[in-house]
């Protein structure tokens, strides 16, 4: 379903060619055969967050059933699966977005390391949690404020008042989001004046300013054109050195290009999890194979 | 598609054959059908023009009736004389005392209605359980349905005596009491429209704020309120127009003596109160005293128009494309 629209040409060239697994031909010719798939990551990286026997209910409707899954440090974990499979629901559990709506229920644990904090425990304050785990949404959602004030928002919430400190941190965040050069002369202009891609990078800068430990990305490029998409993909790959990244995407080329680990979900269950190259080129489950080859979904 | 199908009535044959004859071919519309459509369009235009025509008529009457007045009284006297005594043996025609009364009562009313109305709107949309909101919003709107004459006597017989407990020198007729009551009356204008504007702010913006670690109140005040400000400003402007034009409360409770004072503790007359006073009195038609109410009406119209223009500019300035 995403195959024809995917911006293949926009793939970052650094990953091309030698990275692909060429030793043995894959057992079936997959649709991604000609695509760029990231090399397998180093055997094991420390676990930043661990989902354990986790279920989630929208009042009486069960959206996630007994999901267990690690999110590793300095790596990008992609959640893929057809619409309604629960991948966004799972992502939104990490910063307790579901608390905003009545009747939602978490069952099981999501442990955040190093302090082994159970994110979904009732006694954990969602506000302090959200300062450690930032989120970027499907559609750019800058606030009706200036570019400067958008990035300053989270910093002010943390009680930073000093002008010079704000300015310094905002510059760093905008540089990290690869936006500084484009906006440094118009920081006082409304954020709505920016293009869609710039707005989304502003939202990433806003999230990075809080120096989060985990960055949640909910289809961050689904509203953007291929060029803006490719810039944000490059950015995400750079950022993983500093922050654990979880990304929900409908774009399988995107998952293949940028993620180190992939989790395939279907009907609220985790079907398959593994290194991205494994999941895409050597899937263990029939459903995964059908999905990544575009046979359904 | 518009160029092929809708603009060209004879393209039916093409569409029919292309679809393999599954659909009946498009037919060109009959003369009768086109006439009927023309008729409906003009009917709608007429309905829309109606309000413009009425406004035009009012402006025409106001201006033409006040012309005799301005032949007698110079614009300079009208704007600079500090007394308004058109019915006295020694008449003065300075509109400023009436303008001062109008602006002062309006300011008092807005000082009550804007903060209270806005806070109610924020609370209703962001904090109140939905069940409670369904009950409270219509109940609040009843405030605007109370007859203003009732509010007028409420101001004289209850609010002013209550205020006199705190301000012993307060005269029976003053601008503070009716101003406050007027403010209560227009609270629903502010709160209801503001609440609609606040609720139209997309959830995505609120989630963005929460995701950065903001609490409910911070989100409401720093993200939702500015995002809804264009709509809230319209509510404020409507409230101002309503307060400027309010007649009965001030006529009953503010005293009817024109008084160039911006002190809300003084008695005063507003433009509207003067108009109602003259039109109920026995001044002969055609006299300068009688024509003066049209001059006052023109002033009121210009003031309201001014506020509405400011409101339109603000709405445009703060409009957000979410």
Coordinates of C-alpha atoms in Angstrom, one line a residue:
Chain A
X1 CA 0.0 0.0 0.0
X2 CA 2.9 2.4 0.4
X3 CA 5.2 1.0 -2.2
X4 CA 4.5 3.2 -5.1
X5 CA 4.4 6.4 -3.2
X6 CA 7.6 5.7 -1.3
X7 CA 10.5 8.1 -2.1
X8 CA 13.1 5.5 -3.1
X9 CA 15.3 8.0 -4.7
X10 CA 15.5 9.9 -1.4
X11 CA 17.3 7.2 0.4
X12 CA 20.5 8.4 2.0
X13 CA 23.3 7.1 -0.3
X14 CA 25.6 6.2 2.5
X15 CA 23.7 3.0 3.2
X16 CA 23.7 1.8 -0.4
X17 CA 25.3 -1.2 -1.9
X18 CA 27.7 -3.0 0.4
X19 CA 25.4 -2.9 3.3
X20 CA 23.0 -5.4 1.8
X21 CA 23.1 -9.0 2.7
X22 CA 24.4 -10.7 -0.4
X23 CA 25.9 -13.9 1.0
X24 CA 22.8 -16.1 0.3
X25 CA 19.9 -15.1 -1.8
X26 CA 16.7 -14.7 0.3
X27 CA 14.4 -17.6 0.1
X28 CA 11.7 -15.6 -1.7
X29 CA 12.2 -12.6 -3.8
X30 CA 10.9 -9.9 -1.5
X31 CA 9.6 -6.6 -2.7
X32 CA 12.3 -4.9 -0.8
X33 CA 14.9 -6.9 -2.6
X34 CA 16.2 -3.9 -4.5
X35 CA 15.9 -1.6 -1.6
X36 CA 18.3 -0.3 0.9
X37 CA 18.1 -2.2 4.2
X38 CA 20.3 -1.1 7.1
X39 CA 23.1 -3.5 8.1
X40 CA 22.4 -5.7 11.1
X41 CA 23.2 -3.8 14.3
X42 CA 25.9 -4.9 16.7
X43 CA 24.7 -8.0 18.4
X44 CA 23.3 -6.4 21.5
X45 CA 22.8 -2.9 22.8
X46 CA 21.7 -2.0 26.3
X47 CA 18.0 -2.1 26.7
X48 CA 16.5 1.4 27.4
X49 CA 12.9 0.4 27.8
X50 CA 11.3 -3.0 28.1
X51 CA 7.6 -3.7 27.4
X52 CA 6.5 -6.7 29.5
X53 CA 3.3 -8.6 29.1
X54 CA 1.6 -5.4 28.3
X55 CA -2.0 -5.0 27.3
X56 CA -4.0 -1.9 26.8
X57 CA -7.8 -1.2 26.8
X58 CA -9.8 1.7 25.3
X59 CA -12.5 1.4 28.0
X60 CA -13.7 -2.1 27.1
X61 CA -12.0 -2.5 23.7
X62 CA -8.7 -4.3 23.9
X63 CA -6.1 -2.6 21.7
X64 CA -3.0 -4.4 22.8
X65 CA -2.7 -8.0 24.0
X66 CA 0.3 -9.3 25.9
X67 CA 3.0 -7.4 24.1
X68 CA 6.6 -7.9 25.2
X69 CA 9.3 -6.0 23.4
X70 CA 12.7 -4.3 24.1
X71 CA 13.7 -0.9 22.9
X72 CA 17.5 -0.6 22.7
X73 CA 19.7 2.3 23.4
X74 CA 21.4 4.2 20.5
X75 CA 19.1 2.4 18.1
X76 CA 16.0 3.1 16.2
X77 CA 13.2 0.7 16.7
X78 CA 10.4 0.8 14.1
X79 CA 6.9 -0.4 14.8
X80 CA 5.1 -1.5 11.6
X81 CA 1.9 -3.1 10.8
X82 CA -1.5 -2.5 9.1
X83 CA -3.8 0.3 10.3
X84 CA -5.4 -0.6 13.6
X85 CA -2.7 -3.0 14.7
X86 CA -1.9 -1.0 17.8
X87 CA 1.4 0.4 16.9
X88 CA 0.5 4.0 17.6
X89 CA -1.4 2.9 20.7
X90 CA 1.7 1.3 22.0
X91 CA 3.8 4.3 21.2
X92 CA 1.4 6.6 23.1
X93 CA 1.7 4.4 26.2
X94 CA 5.3 5.5 26.6
X95 CA 4.4 9.0 27.5
X96 CA 1.0 8.2 28.9
X97 CA -0.9 10.2 26.3
X98 CA -3.8 7.9 26.9
X99 CA -4.2 9.4 30.3
X100 CA -5.8 12.5 28.6
X101 CA -8.9 10.5 27.8
X102 CA -11.1 8.8 30.3
X103 CA -11.6 5.1 30.6
X104 CA -8.3 3.9 29.3
X105 CA -6.5 1.1 31.1
X106 CA -2.9 -0.2 31.1
X107 CA -2.2 -3.8 32.2
X108 CA 1.3 -5.1 32.5
X109 CA 4.6 -3.1 32.7
X110 CA 6.8 -0.8 30.6
X111 CA 10.1 -0.5 32.4
X112 CA 12.3 2.5 31.7
X113 CA 16.0 1.9 32.4
X114 CA 18.3 2.7 34.1
X115 CA 16.0 3.3 37.1
X116 CA 13.6 0.5 36.3
X117 CA 10.7 2.9 36.4
X118 CA 7.4 1.3 35.5
X119 CA 6.0 4.0 33.1
X120 CA 2.4 2.9 33.3
X121 CA 2.2 2.6 37.0
X122 CA -0.5 4.7 38.5
X123 CA 1.8 6.4 41.0
X124 CA 4.2 7.6 38.3
X125 CA 3.5 11.3 37.5
X126 CA 2.9 11.6 33.7
X127 CA 4.2 15.2 33.7
X128 CA 7.7 14.3 35.0
X129 CA 7.7 11.3 32.7
X130 CA 6.9 13.4 29.7
X131 CA 10.0 15.5 30.4
X132 CA 12.1 12.3 30.0
X133 CA 10.2 11.0 27.0
X134 CA 9.3 13.4 24.2
X135 CA 7.0 12.8 21.2
X136 CA 6.7 14.1 17.7
X137 CA 3.3 13.7 16.1
X138 CA 2.0 12.6 12.7
X139 CA 1.0 16.1 11.7
X140 CA 3.3 19.0 12.5
X141 CA 1.7 20.8 15.5
X142 CA 3.6 24.0 16.3
X143 CA 2.1 26.2 18.9
X144 CA 0.6 29.6 17.8
X145 CA 3.8 31.3 18.9
X146 CA 7.1 32.4 17.5
X147 CA 9.7 29.9 16.4
X148 CA 11.7 30.9 19.5
X149 CA 8.8 30.5 21.9
X150 CA 8.0 27.1 20.4
X151 CA 11.4 25.7 21.3
X152 CA 11.4 27.6 24.6
X153 CA 8.1 26.1 25.7
X154 CA 9.5 23.0 27.3
X155 CA 12.5 24.8 28.7
X156 CA 10.2 27.4 30.4
X157 CA 8.2 24.5 31.8
X158 CA 11.4 23.3 33.5
X159 CA 11.8 26.7 35.1
X160 CA 14.6 28.0 32.9
X161 CA 14.2 31.8 32.9
X162 CA 17.6 33.2 32.0
X163 CA 17.5 34.8 28.6
X164 CA 21.0 33.7 27.7
X165 CA 20.5 30.1 28.8
X166 CA 17.3 29.9 26.8
X167 CA 19.0 31.4 23.7
X168 CA 21.9 29.0 24.0
X169 CA 19.7 25.9 24.4
X170 CA 17.3 26.9 21.7
X171 CA 20.2 27.4 19.2
X172 CA 21.6 23.9 20.1
X173 CA 18.1 22.3 19.7
X174 CA 17.5 24.0 16.4
X175 CA 21.0 23.0 15.2
X176 CA 20.3 19.4 16.2
X177 CA 17.1 19.5 14.3
X178 CA 18.9 20.8 11.2
X179 CA 16.8 23.9 11.2
X180 CA 19.0 26.6 12.6
X181 CA 20.4 27.8 9.3
X182 CA 17.0 28.3 7.9
X183 CA 15.4 30.2 10.8
X184 CA 18.2 31.9 12.7
X185 CA 17.3 35.3 11.2
X186 CA 13.6 35.0 11.9
X187 CA 13.3 33.4 15.4
X188 CA 10.6 35.9 16.3
X189 CA 8.4 35.1 13.3
X190 CA 5.3 32.9 13.8
X191 CA 6.0 29.2 13.5
X192 CA 3.1 28.9 11.1
X193 CA 5.1 30.8 8.5
X194 CA 7.3 27.8 8.1
X195 CA 6.8 25.1 5.5
X196 CA 5.4 21.7 6.6
X197 CA 8.8 20.0 6.6
X198 CA 10.3 22.9 8.6
X199 CA 7.4 22.8 11.0
X200 CA 8.0 19.2 11.7
X201 CA 11.7 19.8 12.2
X202 CA 10.7 22.6 14.6
X203 CA 8.6 20.1 16.5
X204 CA 11.6 17.8 16.7
X205 CA 13.7 20.7 18.0
X206 CA 11.0 21.4 20.5
X207 CA 11.2 17.8 21.7
X208 CA 15.0 17.7 21.7
X209 CA 15.3 20.9 23.8
X210 CA 14.0 18.9 26.7
X211 CA 17.0 16.5 26.3
X212 CA 14.8 13.5 26.4
X213 CA 16.0 10.0 27.0
X214 CA 13.5 8.5 24.5
X215 CA 12.1 10.1 21.4
X216 CA 8.8 8.8 20.2
X217 CA 8.0 9.5 16.5
X218 CA 4.4 8.8 15.3
X219 CA 4.6 8.6 11.5
X220 CA 6.6 11.9 11.6
X221 CA 6.9 12.1 7.8
X222 CA 3.4 11.0 6.7
X223 CA 2.3 14.6 6.0
X224 CA 5.5 15.6 4.2
X225 CA 6.8 15.5 0.6
X226 CA 9.7 13.2 -0.4
X227 CA 12.4 15.8 0.0
X228 CA 11.3 16.9 3.5
X229 CA 10.9 13.2 4.4
X230 CA 14.4 12.4 3.4
X231 CA 15.8 15.3 5.4
X232 CA 13.9 14.2 8.5
X233 CA 15.1 10.6 7.9
X234 CA 18.7 11.7 7.8
X235 CA 18.1 13.7 11.0
X236 CA 16.6 10.8 12.8
X237 CA 19.5 8.5 11.9
X238 CA 21.9 11.2 13.3
X239 CA 20.0 11.6 16.5
X240 CA 20.0 7.9 17.5
X241 CA 23.5 8.3 18.8
X242 CA 22.1 10.5 21.6
X243 CA 18.6 9.3 22.2
X244 CA 16.7 6.1 22.0
X245 CA 14.2 6.4 19.2
X246 CA 10.9 4.5 18.6
X247 CA 9.2 5.3 15.3
X248 CA 5.8 4.2 14.0
X249 CA 5.7 4.2 10.2
X250 CA 3.4 3.0 7.5
X251 CA 6.2 3.3 5.0
X252 CA 8.1 0.1 4.9
X253 CA 11.0 1.5 2.9
X254 CA 11.4 4.0 5.6
X255 CA 11.5 1.4 8.3
X256 CA 14.0 -0.6 6.2
X257 CA 16.2 2.5 5.6
X258 CA 16.5 4.0 9.0
X259 CA 15.6 1.4 11.7
X260 CA 17.9 -1.0 13.5
X261 CA 15.2 -3.1 14.9
X262 CA 11.7 -3.7 13.6
X263 CA 8.6 -5.0 15.4
X264 CA 5.7 -6.2 13.3
X265 CA 2.3 -5.9 14.9
X266 CA -1.0 -7.2 13.8
X267 CA -4.4 -7.1 15.6
X268 CA -2.9 -5.8 18.8
X269 CA -0.3 -8.5 19.1
X270 CA 3.4 -8.5 18.5
X271 CA 3.9 -10.9 15.6
X272 CA 7.7 -10.6 15.1
X273 CA 10.6 -8.6 16.4
X274 CA 14.2 -8.7 15.4
X275 CA 17.0 -6.9 13.6
X276 CA 15.5 -4.9 10.7
X277 CA 17.5 -6.8 8.1
X278 CA 16.2 -10.1 9.5
X279 CA 12.6 -9.1 9.7
X280 CA 12.6 -7.7 6.1
X281 CA 14.7 -10.3 4.4
X282 CA 14.2 -13.4 6.4
X283 CA 10.9 -13.1 8.2
X284 CA 10.0 -16.0 10.4
X285 CA 6.3 -15.6 10.3
X286 CA 4.0 -15.9 7.4
X287 CA 2.1 -12.7 8.3
X288 CA 5.3 -10.7 8.5
X289 CA 6.4 -12.0 5.1
X290 CA 3.0 -11.1 3.5
X291 CA 3.1 -7.7 5.0
X292 CA 6.6 -6.7 4.2
X293 CA 6.3 -8.0 0.6
X294 CA 3.1 -5.9 0.2
X295 CA 0.8 -8.9 -0.1
X296 CA -1.6 -7.5 2.4
X297 CA -2.0 -4.4 4.6
Chain B
X1 CA -13.0 17.2 -14.0
X2 CA -14.9 20.5 -13.9
X3 CA -13.7 21.4 -17.3
X4 CA -15.0 18.2 -18.9
X5 CA -18.2 17.3 -17.1
X6 CA -19.9 20.2 -15.3
X7 CA -19.2 23.1 -17.7
X8 CA -20.2 21.3 -20.8
X9 CA -23.8 20.0 -20.9
X10 CA -23.3 17.9 -24.0
X11 CA -20.4 15.8 -22.7
X12 CA -22.9 13.2 -21.6
X13 CA -22.3 11.1 -24.7
X14 CA -18.6 10.9 -24.0
X15 CA -19.1 10.0 -20.3
X16 CA -21.7 7.4 -21.2
X17 CA -19.6 5.6 -23.8
X18 CA -16.5 5.7 -21.7
X19 CA -18.3 4.0 -18.9
X20 CA -19.5 1.2 -21.2
X21 CA -23.1 2.4 -21.1
X22 CA -23.5 1.5 -17.4
X23 CA -24.8 4.9 -16.6
X24 CA -27.5 6.8 -18.5
X25 CA -25.8 9.6 -20.5
X26 CA -25.8 13.1 -19.0
X27 CA -28.6 15.2 -20.4
X28 CA -28.5 19.0 -20.9
X29 CA -30.7 20.6 -18.3
X30 CA -34.1 21.8 -19.3
X31 CA -34.9 25.4 -19.7
X32 CA -37.4 25.1 -16.8
X33 CA -34.7 23.6 -14.6
X34 CA -32.3 26.4 -15.3
X35 CA -35.0 29.0 -14.7
X36 CA -35.8 27.4 -11.4
X37 CA -32.2 27.5 -10.4
X38 CA -31.9 31.2 -11.4
X39 CA -35.0 31.9 -9.3
X40 CA -33.6 30.2 -6.2
X41 CA -30.3 32.0 -6.6
X42 CA -32.0 35.4 -6.7
X43 CA -34.1 34.5 -3.8
X44 CA -31.1 33.6 -1.7
X45 CA -29.4 36.8 -2.8
X46 CA -32.4 38.8 -1.8
X47 CA -32.4 37.2 1.7
X48 CA -28.7 38.0 2.1
X49 CA -29.2 41.6 0.8
X50 CA -32.1 42.1 3.3
X51 CA -29.8 42.7 6.4
X52 CA -27.7 45.1 4.3
X53 CA -30.7 47.0 3.1
X54 CA -32.0 47.4 6.7
X55 CA -28.7 48.7 7.9
X56 CA -28.6 51.0 5.0
X57 CA -32.1 52.2 5.8
X58 CA -31.2 52.9 9.4
X59 CA -28.1 54.8 8.5
X60 CA -30.1 56.9 6.0
X61 CA -32.8 57.8 8.6
X62 CA -30.2 58.6 11.2
X63 CA -28.2 60.8 8.9
X64 CA -31.1 62.6 7.3
X65 CA -32.9 63.2 10.6
X66 CA -29.8 64.5 12.3
X67 CA -29.0 67.0 9.4
X68 CA -31.4 69.6 10.8
X69 CA -29.7 69.3 14.1
X70 CA -26.3 69.8 12.6
X71 CA -27.5 72.9 10.7
X72 CA -28.4 74.4 14.1
X73 CA -25.4 73.1 16.1
X74 CA -21.9 73.1 14.8
X75 CA -19.9 69.9 14.8
X76 CA -17.3 71.7 16.9
X77 CA -19.9 72.5 19.6
X78 CA -21.2 69.0 19.4
X79 CA -17.8 67.5 20.1
X80 CA -16.3 70.0 22.5
X81 CA -19.0 71.5 24.6
X82 CA -18.8 70.0 28.1
X83 CA -22.6 70.2 28.7
X84 CA -25.5 68.3 27.2
X85 CA -28.7 70.2 28.1
X86 CA -30.8 70.2 24.9
X87 CA -34.1 70.6 26.8
X88 CA -33.0 73.5 29.0
X89 CA -33.9 77.2 28.3
X90 CA -30.2 77.7 27.7
X91 CA -29.4 74.6 25.6
X92 CA -25.9 73.1 25.3
X93 CA -25.2 70.4 22.8
X94 CA -22.0 68.7 23.8
X95 CA -22.2 64.9 23.2
X96 CA -19.1 64.1 25.4
X97 CA -21.0 63.8 28.7
X98 CA -23.2 61.0 27.1
X99 CA -20.1 59.4 25.5
X100 CA -18.4 59.4 28.9
X101 CA -21.4 57.8 30.5
X102 CA -21.6 55.1 27.8
X103 CA -17.8 54.3 27.9
X104 CA -17.7 54.2 31.7
X105 CA -20.6 51.8 32.1
X106 CA -19.3 49.7 29.2
X107 CA -15.8 49.6 30.8
X108 CA -17.2 48.5 34.1
X109 CA -19.3 45.8 32.4
X110 CA -16.3 44.5 30.5
X111 CA -14.2 44.4 33.6
X112 CA -16.7 42.0 34.9
X113 CA -17.7 40.0 31.8
X114 CA -14.3 39.5 30.1
X115 CA -12.3 37.8 32.9
X116 CA -15.3 36.0 34.3
X117 CA -16.6 34.9 30.9
X118 CA -13.2 33.8 29.7
X119 CA -12.4 31.8 32.8
X120 CA -15.9 30.2 32.6
X121 CA -15.2 29.3 28.9
X122 CA -11.8 27.8 29.7
X123 CA -13.1 25.9 32.6
X124 CA -16.1 24.6 30.7
X125 CA -14.1 23.4 27.7
X126 CA -10.9 22.2 29.4
X127 CA -11.8 21.1 32.9
X128 CA -15.6 20.5 33.4
X129 CA -16.8 16.9 33.0
X130 CA -18.9 16.8 29.8
X131 CA -22.1 15.9 31.6
X132 CA -21.8 19.0 33.7
X133 CA -21.0 21.2 30.7
X134 CA -24.2 20.0 28.9
X135 CA -26.2 21.3 31.9
X136 CA -24.2 24.5 32.7
X137 CA -23.8 26.0 29.3
X138 CA -27.6 26.4 28.6
X139 CA -28.1 27.5 32.2
X140 CA -25.5 30.2 31.8
X141 CA -27.1 31.4 28.5
X142 CA -30.3 32.1 30.5
X143 CA -28.5 35.1 32.0
X144 CA -28.8 36.8 28.6
X145 CA -32.5 35.9 28.4
X146 CA -33.5 37.8 31.6
X147 CA -35.4 41.0 30.5
X148 CA -33.2 44.0 30.9
X149 CA -35.8 45.9 32.9
X150 CA -35.5 43.2 35.5
X151 CA -31.8 43.7 35.6
X152 CA -32.3 47.5 35.9
X153 CA -34.3 47.2 39.1
X154 CA -32.0 44.5 40.3
X155 CA -29.2 47.1 40.0
X156 CA -31.1 49.8 41.8
X157 CA -32.8 47.7 44.5
X158 CA -30.1 45.2 45.2
X159 CA -26.6 45.8 43.8
X160 CA -26.3 49.5 44.6
X161 CA -27.5 49.1 48.2
X162 CA -25.1 46.2 48.6
X163 CA -22.3 48.4 47.2
X164 CA -23.3 51.1 49.6
X165 CA -22.3 48.9 52.4
X166 CA -18.7 49.1 51.2
X167 CA -18.8 52.6 49.7
X168 CA -21.0 54.7 52.0
X169 CA -20.9 57.8 49.8
X170 CA -22.2 56.0 46.8
X171 CA -25.3 57.8 45.4
X172 CA -28.5 55.8 44.7
X173 CA -27.9 56.4 41.0
X174 CA -24.4 55.6 39.8
X175 CA -22.5 53.9 37.0
X176 CA -20.9 51.2 39.0
X177 CA -24.0 49.2 40.0
X178 CA -25.6 49.1 36.5
X179 CA -22.2 48.5 35.0
X180 CA -21.7 45.4 37.1
X181 CA -25.2 44.1 36.4
X182 CA -24.6 44.7 32.7
X183 CA -21.4 42.7 33.0
X184 CA -23.3 39.8 34.5
X185 CA -25.8 40.0 31.7
X186 CA -23.2 39.8 28.9
X187 CA -21.1 37.0 30.6
X188 CA -22.8 34.4 28.4
X189 CA -22.0 36.3 25.3
X190 CA -18.3 36.0 26.2
X191 CA -18.3 32.6 27.7
X192 CA -20.5 30.8 25.1
X193 CA -18.7 32.1 22.0
X194 CA -15.3 31.7 23.6
X195 CA -16.1 28.2 24.6
X196 CA -17.0 27.3 21.0
X197 CA -13.7 28.9 19.9
X198 CA -11.7 27.0 22.5
X199 CA -13.3 23.7 21.7
X200 CA -12.5 24.2 18.0
X201 CA -8.7 24.1 18.8
X202 CA -7.5 20.8 17.6
X203 CA -6.7 18.1 20.2
X204 CA -3.3 17.7 18.4
X205 CA -2.1 21.1 19.7
X206 CA -3.1 20.2 23.3
X207 CA -1.3 16.9 23.0
X208 CA 1.8 18.7 21.7
X209 CA 1.8 20.7 24.9
X210 CA 1.2 17.8 27.2
X211 CA 3.9 15.8 25.5
X212 CA 6.4 18.4 26.5
X213 CA 5.4 18.0 30.1
X214 CA 2.9 20.8 30.5
X215 CA 0.0 20.5 32.9
X216 CA -3.6 21.2 32.2
X217 CA -3.7 24.8 33.3
X218 CA -0.5 25.7 31.5
X219 CA -1.8 24.1 28.3
X220 CA -5.1 25.9 28.5
X221 CA -3.5 29.3 29.2
X222 CA -0.4 29.2 27.1
X223 CA -1.5 27.1 24.1
X224 CA -5.2 26.8 23.8
X225 CA -6.1 30.4 24.7
X226 CA -3.8 32.0 22.2
X227 CA -4.8 29.4 19.5
X228 CA -8.5 30.4 20.1
X229 CA -7.8 34.1 20.5
X230 CA -9.3 35.1 17.1
X231 CA -12.7 33.6 18.1
X232 CA -12.4 34.9 21.7
X233 CA -11.7 38.4 20.4
X234 CA -15.0 38.2 18.4
X235 CA -16.8 37.3 21.6
X236 CA -15.2 40.3 23.3
X237 CA -16.3 42.6 20.4
X238 CA -19.8 41.3 20.5
X239 CA -19.9 41.9 24.3
X240 CA -18.6 45.5 23.8
X241 CA -21.3 46.2 21.2
X242 CA -23.9 44.7 23.5
X243 CA -22.8 46.9 26.4
X244 CA -22.5 50.1 24.4
X245 CA -26.1 49.6 23.1
X246 CA -27.6 48.5 26.4
X247 CA -30.4 50.8 27.3
X248 CA -32.8 49.8 30.1
X249 CA -30.3 48.9 32.8
X250 CA -28.5 52.2 32.6
X251 CA -31.7 54.3 32.1
X252 CA -33.1 52.9 35.3
X253 CA -30.1 52.6 37.5
X254 CA -27.5 55.2 36.4
X255 CA -29.6 58.3 36.9
X256 CA -30.5 60.3 33.8
X257 CA -28.4 63.4 34.2
X258 CA -25.6 63.9 31.6
X259 CA -22.4 64.2 33.5
X260 CA -18.9 64.5 32.0
X261 CA -17.3 62.1 34.4
X262 CA -15.4 58.8 34.0
X263 CA -15.8 58.1 37.7
X264 CA -18.1 55.0 38.0
X265 CA -19.3 56.3 41.4
X266 CA -21.0 59.3 39.8
X267 CA -24.5 59.3 38.4
X268 CA -24.6 59.8 34.6
X269 CA -26.6 59.3 31.5
X270 CA -25.6 57.2 28.5
X271 CA -26.4 57.9 24.9
X272 CA -29.1 55.2 24.9
X273 CA -30.5 56.4 28.2
X274 CA -30.9 59.9 26.8
X275 CA -32.6 58.6 23.6
X276 CA -35.1 56.7 25.6
X277 CA -35.7 59.6 28.0
X278 CA -36.5 62.0 25.1
X279 CA -38.6 59.6 23.1
X280 CA -40.8 59.0 26.2
X281 CA -41.0 62.7 27.0
X282 CA -43.2 65.4 25.4
X283 CA -40.7 67.3 23.2
X284 CA -42.5 68.3 20.0
X285 CA -41.4 66.6 16.8
X286 CA -39.1 68.7 14.7
X287 CA -37.7 70.7 17.6
X288 CA -33.9 70.8 18.0
X289 CA -34.3 68.9 21.3
X290 CA -36.1 66.1 19.5
X291 CA -33.7 66.0 16.6
X292 CA -30.8 65.7 19.0
X293 CA -31.7 62.1 19.6
X294 CA -30.7 61.3 16.0
X295 CA -27.4 63.1 16.5
X296 CA -26.9 60.9 19.6
X297 CA -27.9 57.9 17.6
X298 CA -25.4 58.6 14.9
X299 CA -22.7 58.9 17.6
X300 CA -23.7 55.5 19.0
X301 CA -23.7 54.0 15.5
X302 CA -20.2 55.3 14.8
X303 CA -18.9 54.0 18.1
X304 CA -20.3 50.5 17.6
X305 CA -19.0 50.5 14.0
X306 CA -15.6 51.5 15.3
X307 CA -15.5 48.6 17.8
X308 CA -16.6 46.2 15.1
X309 CA -13.9 47.3 12.8
X310 CA -11.3 46.9 15.5
X311 CA -12.7 43.4 16.1
X312 CA -12.5 42.5 12.5
X313 CA -8.9 43.6 12.3
X314 CA -8.1 41.6 15.4
X315 CA -9.8 38.5 14.1
X316 CA -7.7 38.7 10.9
X317 CA -4.5 39.4 12.8
X318 CA -4.9 36.5 15.2
X319 CA -6.5 33.9 12.9
X320 CA -4.7 30.6 13.1
X321 CA -4.5 28.1 10.3
X322 CA -4.2 25.0 12.5

